[in-house]
CSV table of C-alpha atoms in Angstrom, one decimal:
chain,number,residue,atom,x,y,z
A,1,MET,CA,-0.1,0.0,0.3
A,2,ASN,CA,1.3,3.1,-1.2
A,3,GLN,CA,2.6,5.2,2.2
A,4,GLN,CA,1.1,8.4,1.7
A,5,VAL,CA,-2.7,7.2,1.0
A,6,GLU,CA,-1.8,5.2,4.8
A,7,LEU,CA,-1.2,8.1,6.4
A,8,LYS,CA,-3.8,9.7,4.9
A,9,LYS,CA,-6.4,7.3,5.7
A,10,ARG,CA,-4.5,7.3,9.6
A,11,GLN,CA,-5.2,10.8,10.0
A,12,VAL,CA,-9.1,10.0,8.8
A,13,GLU,CA,-9.3,8.0,11.4
A,14,PHE,CA,-7.6,9.4,13.8
A,15,GLY,CA,-9.9,12.8,13.3
A,16,SER,CA,-12.9,10.5,13.1
A,17,ASN,CA,-12.3,9.1,16.6
A,18,ILE,CA,-11.7,12.7,17.8
A,19,LEU,CA,-14.7,13.8,16.6
A,20,GLY,CA,-16.3,10.5,18.6
A,21,MET,CA,-14.9,11.7,22.0
A,22,ILE,CA,-16.6,15.4,21.0
A,23,SER,CA,-19.9,13.6,20.4
A,24,LEU,CA,-19.2,11.8,23.7
A,25,ILE,CA,-18.6,15.1,25.7
A,26,ILE,CA,-21.6,16.2,24.3
A,27,LEU,CA,-23.9,13.3,24.4
A,28,GLY,CA,-22.8,13.1,28.1
A,29,ASN,CA,-24.8,15.9,28.8
A,30,ILE,CA,-28.4,14.5,27.9
A,31,LEU,CA,-27.1,10.9,29.6
A,32,GLY,CA,-26.1,12.0,32.4
A,33,ASP,CA,-22.9,10.1,34.5
A,34,ASN,CA,-25.1,6.6,34.8
A,35,GLY,CA,-25.5,6.8,31.7
A,36,VAL,CA,-22.6,7.5,30.2
A,37,VAL,CA,-21.1,4.5,32.7
A,38,TYR,CA,-23.6,2.3,31.4
A,39,ILE,CA,-23.5,2.8,27.9
A,40,ALA,CA,-19.5,2.8,28.4
A,41,PHE,CA,-19.5,-0.3,30.1
A,42,ALA,CA,-21.8,-2.0,27.1
A,43,PHE,CA,-19.7,-0.6,24.3
A,44,GLU,CA,-16.2,-2.2,25.8
A,45,VAL,CA,-18.3,-5.5,26.1
A,46,TYR,CA,-19.2,-4.7,22.0
A,47,LEU,CA,-15.9,-3.5,21.5
A,48,PHE,CA,-14.3,-6.6,23.1
A,49,PHE,CA,-16.1,-8.9,20.7
A,50,ARG,CA,-15.9,-7.0,17.8
A,51,THR,CA,-12.4,-6.6,17.6
A,52,ILE,CA,-11.9,-10.4,18.5
A,53,ILE,CA,-13.7,-10.7,15.2
A,54,SER,CA,-12.8,-8.2,13.0
A,55,SER,CA,-9.6,-6.6,14.1
A,56,GLY,CA,-7.0,-6.3,10.9
A,57,PHE,CA,-9.6,-8.4,8.6
A,58,SER,CA,-9.9,-6.4,5.8
A,59,ASP,CA,-6.4,-5.1,5.1
A,60,THR,CA,-5.1,-9.1,5.2
A,61,LEU,CA,-8.0,-10.1,3.1
A,62,GLY,CA,-7.2,-7.3,0.8
A,63,ARG,CA,-3.1,-8.3,1.0
A,64,LEU,CA,-4.3,-11.6,0.4
A,65,LEU,CA,-6.4,-10.9,-2.6
A,66,ARG,CA,-3.9,-8.4,-4.4
A,67,GLY,CA,-1.3,-11.4,-4.1
A,68,ARG,CA,-3.4,-13.3,-6.1
A,69,THR,CA,-4.6,-11.3,-8.3
A,70,SER,CA,-1.3,-10.0,-9.2
A,71,LYS,CA,-0.1,-13.7,-10.2
A,72,GLY,CA,-3.0,-14.4,-12.4
A,73,GLN,CA,-4.5,-16.1,-9.9
A,74,TYR,CA,-7.7,-14.7,-10.3
A,75,LYS,CA,-10.3,-17.9,-9.6
A,76,ASN,CA,-8.1,-18.8,-6.5
A,77,ALA,CA,-8.9,-14.9,-5.6
A,78,ALA,CA,-12.4,-15.3,-6.6
A,79,LYS,CA,-12.8,-18.3,-4.1
A,80,LEU,CA,-11.0,-16.7,-1.5
A,81,LYS,CA,-13.6,-13.8,-1.6
A,82,ARG,CA,-16.4,-16.3,-1.4
A,83,ASN,CA,-14.9,-18.2,1.6
A,84,ALA,CA,-14.1,-15.1,3.3
A,85,PHE,CA,-17.2,-13.6,3.0
A,86,ILE,CA,-18.9,-17.1,4.2
A,87,LEU,CA,-16.3,-17.8,7.2
A,88,GLU,CA,-16.8,-14.1,8.1
A,89,THR,CA,-20.3,-13.7,8.0
A,90,ALA,CA,-20.8,-16.8,10.2
A,91,ALA,CA,-17.8,-16.0,13.0
A,92,GLY,CA,-20.0,-12.6,13.0
A,93,ALA,CA,-23.4,-14.5,13.4
A,94,ALA,CA,-22.1,-16.9,16.1
A,95,VAL,CA,-21.0,-14.3,17.8
A,96,SER,CA,-23.4,-11.9,17.8
A,97,VAL,CA,-25.9,-14.6,19.1
A,98,LEU,CA,-23.2,-15.6,22.2
A,99,VAL,CA,-23.9,-11.8,23.0
A,100,LEU,CA,-27.4,-11.7,23.0
A,101,THR,CA,-27.2,-15.3,25.2
A,102,ILE,CA,-24.4,-14.0,27.9
A,103,ALA,CA,-25.7,-10.4,27.8
A,104,GLY,CA,-27.5,-10.6,31.5
A,105,ILE,CA,-24.9,-13.0,32.9
A,106,VAL,CA,-22.1,-9.7,31.6
A,107,GLY,CA,-24.3,-7.1,32.9
A,108,GLU,CA,-25.7,-8.3,36.2
A,109,ARG,CA,-22.9,-11.0,37.6
A,110,LEU,CA,-19.5,-10.0,35.5
A,111,LEU,CA,-20.1,-6.0,35.6
A,112,GLY,CA,-22.4,-6.0,38.4
A,113,ILE,CA,-24.5,-3.3,36.2
A,114,ARG,CA,-28.1,-4.8,35.0
A,115,TYR,CA,-28.9,-1.6,33.3
A,116,CYS,CA,-26.5,-2.7,30.7
A,117,THR,CA,-27.9,-5.6,29.7
A,118,ALA,CA,-30.5,-4.1,27.7
A,119,MET,CA,-27.6,-1.7,25.8
A,120,ILE,CA,-25.4,-5.3,24.9
A,121,CYS,CA,-28.7,-6.7,23.8
A,122,ILE,CA,-29.2,-3.8,20.9
A,123,LEU,CA,-25.7,-3.9,20.1
A,124,ALA,CA,-25.0,-7.5,19.7
A,125,PRO,CA,-26.3,-7.5,15.9
A,126,GLY,CA,-23.8,-4.4,15.5
A,127,ILE,CA,-20.7,-7.0,15.4
A,128,LEU,CA,-22.2,-8.9,12.8
A,129,LEU,CA,-22.6,-5.7,11.0
A,130,HIS,CA,-19.6,-5.0,11.4
A,131,ALA,CA,-18.2,-8.2,10.2
A,132,MET,CA,-19.6,-7.6,7.1
A,133,VAL,CA,-18.2,-4.3,6.6
A,134,SER,CA,-14.4,-5.4,7.1
A,135,ILE,CA,-15.1,-8.1,4.5
A,136,LEU,CA,-16.2,-5.4,1.7
A,137,LEU,CA,-13.8,-2.7,3.0
A,138,GLY,CA,-11.3,-5.8,2.2
A,139,TYR,CA,-12.7,-6.2,-1.1
A,140,PHE,CA,-12.0,-2.3,-1.8
A,141,GLN,CA,-8.5,-2.5,-0.5
A,142,ALA,CA,-7.8,-5.6,-3.1
A,143,GLU,CA,-8.7,-2.9,-5.5
A,144,GLY,CA,-6.2,-0.4,-4.3
A,145,THR,CA,-9.0,2.4,-3.3
A,146,GLU,CA,-9.0,3.0,0.5
A,147,LEU,CA,-11.4,5.9,-0.3
A,148,PRO,CA,-14.5,3.7,1.0
A,149,THR,CA,-12.7,3.0,4.0
A,150,VAL,CA,-11.9,6.5,4.4
A,151,ILE,CA,-15.9,7.5,4.1
A,152,SER,CA,-16.9,4.8,5.9
A,153,TYR,CA,-14.9,6.0,9.2
A,154,VAL,CA,-16.5,10.0,9.1
A,155,MET,CA,-19.9,8.4,7.8
A,156,ARG,CA,-19.8,6.1,11.2
A,157,GLN,CA,-18.8,8.6,13.6
A,158,VAL,CA,-21.9,11.4,12.0
A,159,CYS,CA,-24.5,8.8,11.8
A,160,ILE,CA,-23.8,7.8,15.3
A,161,PHE,CA,-23.7,11.5,16.7
A,162,LEU,CA,-27.1,12.5,14.6
A,163,PHE,CA,-29.0,9.4,15.7
A,164,ALA,CA,-27.8,9.3,19.1
A,165,LEU,CA,-29.0,12.7,19.6
A,166,LEU,CA,-32.8,11.9,18.1
A,167,PHE,CA,-32.8,8.2,20.0
A,168,SER,CA,-31.2,9.2,23.3
A,169,LYS,CA,-33.7,11.7,24.0
A,170,LEU,CA,-36.5,10.0,21.9
A,171,LEU,CA,-35.6,7.0,24.8
A,172,GLY,CA,-34.9,9.2,27.7
A,173,GLU,CA,-38.5,11.0,27.9
A,174,TYR,CA,-39.6,7.6,27.9
A,175,GLY,CA,-37.5,6.0,30.4
A,176,ARG,CA,-38.4,9.3,32.8
A,177,LYS,CA,-41.8,8.4,32.5
A,178,VAL,CA,-40.8,4.8,33.7
A,179,SER,CA,-38.3,6.2,36.4
A,180,ALA,CA,-41.7,8.3,37.6
A,181,LEU,CA,-43.9,5.2,37.4
A,182,LEU,CA,-41.5,2.6,39.0
A,183,ARG,CA,-39.8,5.8,41.4
A,184,GLN,CA,-36.6,4.7,40.1
A,185,GLU,CA,-34.6,7.4,38.5
A,186,ASN,CA,-31.9,4.9,36.9
A,187,PHE,CA,-34.5,4.1,34.0
A,188,THR,CA,-34.0,7.4,33.1
A,189,ALA,CA,-30.3,6.8,32.3
A,190,MET,CA,-30.9,3.4,31.2
A,191,TYR,CA,-33.3,4.2,28.3
A,192,SER,CA,-30.7,7.3,27.2
A,193,GLY,CA,-28.2,4.9,27.1
A,194,MET,CA,-30.3,2.3,24.9
A,195,GLY,CA,-30.2,5.3,22.4
A,196,VAL,CA,-26.7,5.3,21.9
A,197,ALA,CA,-26.7,1.6,21.4
A,198,LEU,CA,-29.7,1.5,18.8
A,199,ALA,CA,-28.0,4.8,17.0
A,200,ILE,CA,-24.5,2.5,17.0
A,201,THR,CA,-26.0,-0.7,15.6
A,202,ILE,CA,-27.9,1.8,12.7
A,203,SER,CA,-25.6,3.3,12.0
A,204,GLU,CA,-23.1,0.4,10.9
A,205,LEU,CA,-26.4,-0.8,8.9
A,206,LEU,CA,-25.8,2.0,6.7
A,207,VAL,CA,-22.1,2.2,6.8
A,208,LEU,CA,-22.7,-1.6,5.4
A,209,LEU,CA,-25.5,-0.6,2.7
A,210,PHE,CA,-23.1,1.9,1.8
A,211,LEU,CA,-20.3,0.0,0.7
A,212,PHE,CA,-22.9,-2.5,-0.8
């Protein structure tokens, strides 16, 4: 890969991460202290399993495909594309189901925060979606273009921020009603955090549709 292109990609990735941190600061005023804690713990669980499945996958796949096509092994490259799609999608689906299954155990017993459970469940499908995104980015990198990767970085953060603002407010209002009914203020923070979790999953879906 061209070093200048790689440097620009890393710069955009760094900039999108900065945007993500700024978004979290702004959303913190909506979520409150408890809401930030709940979504932070849920996101760490999501990120842990997502990293296991997808970390470095697109770069590795891109290099392997480029190596085969540069040698004229087009049938071999097509077979690798198909197998990579099947295996990574199956792995992403399996891990998503696993996270859904153990969400209660992780949230209540491991983390000791039962309000995280619903957020972990909402984030679980995002693991599969991100795995599929990694496959498509690998295809693009094999063709020598990093533009879809760069756009996906920015698109993901912008969508998360916009949808998080929308859903955290909408669900937060519902959470306030539940809190008033049950006389337990933590439901407001929980539902607001669920809005952010929903925004993250929807953003992965939109990035996937864009790449398709």
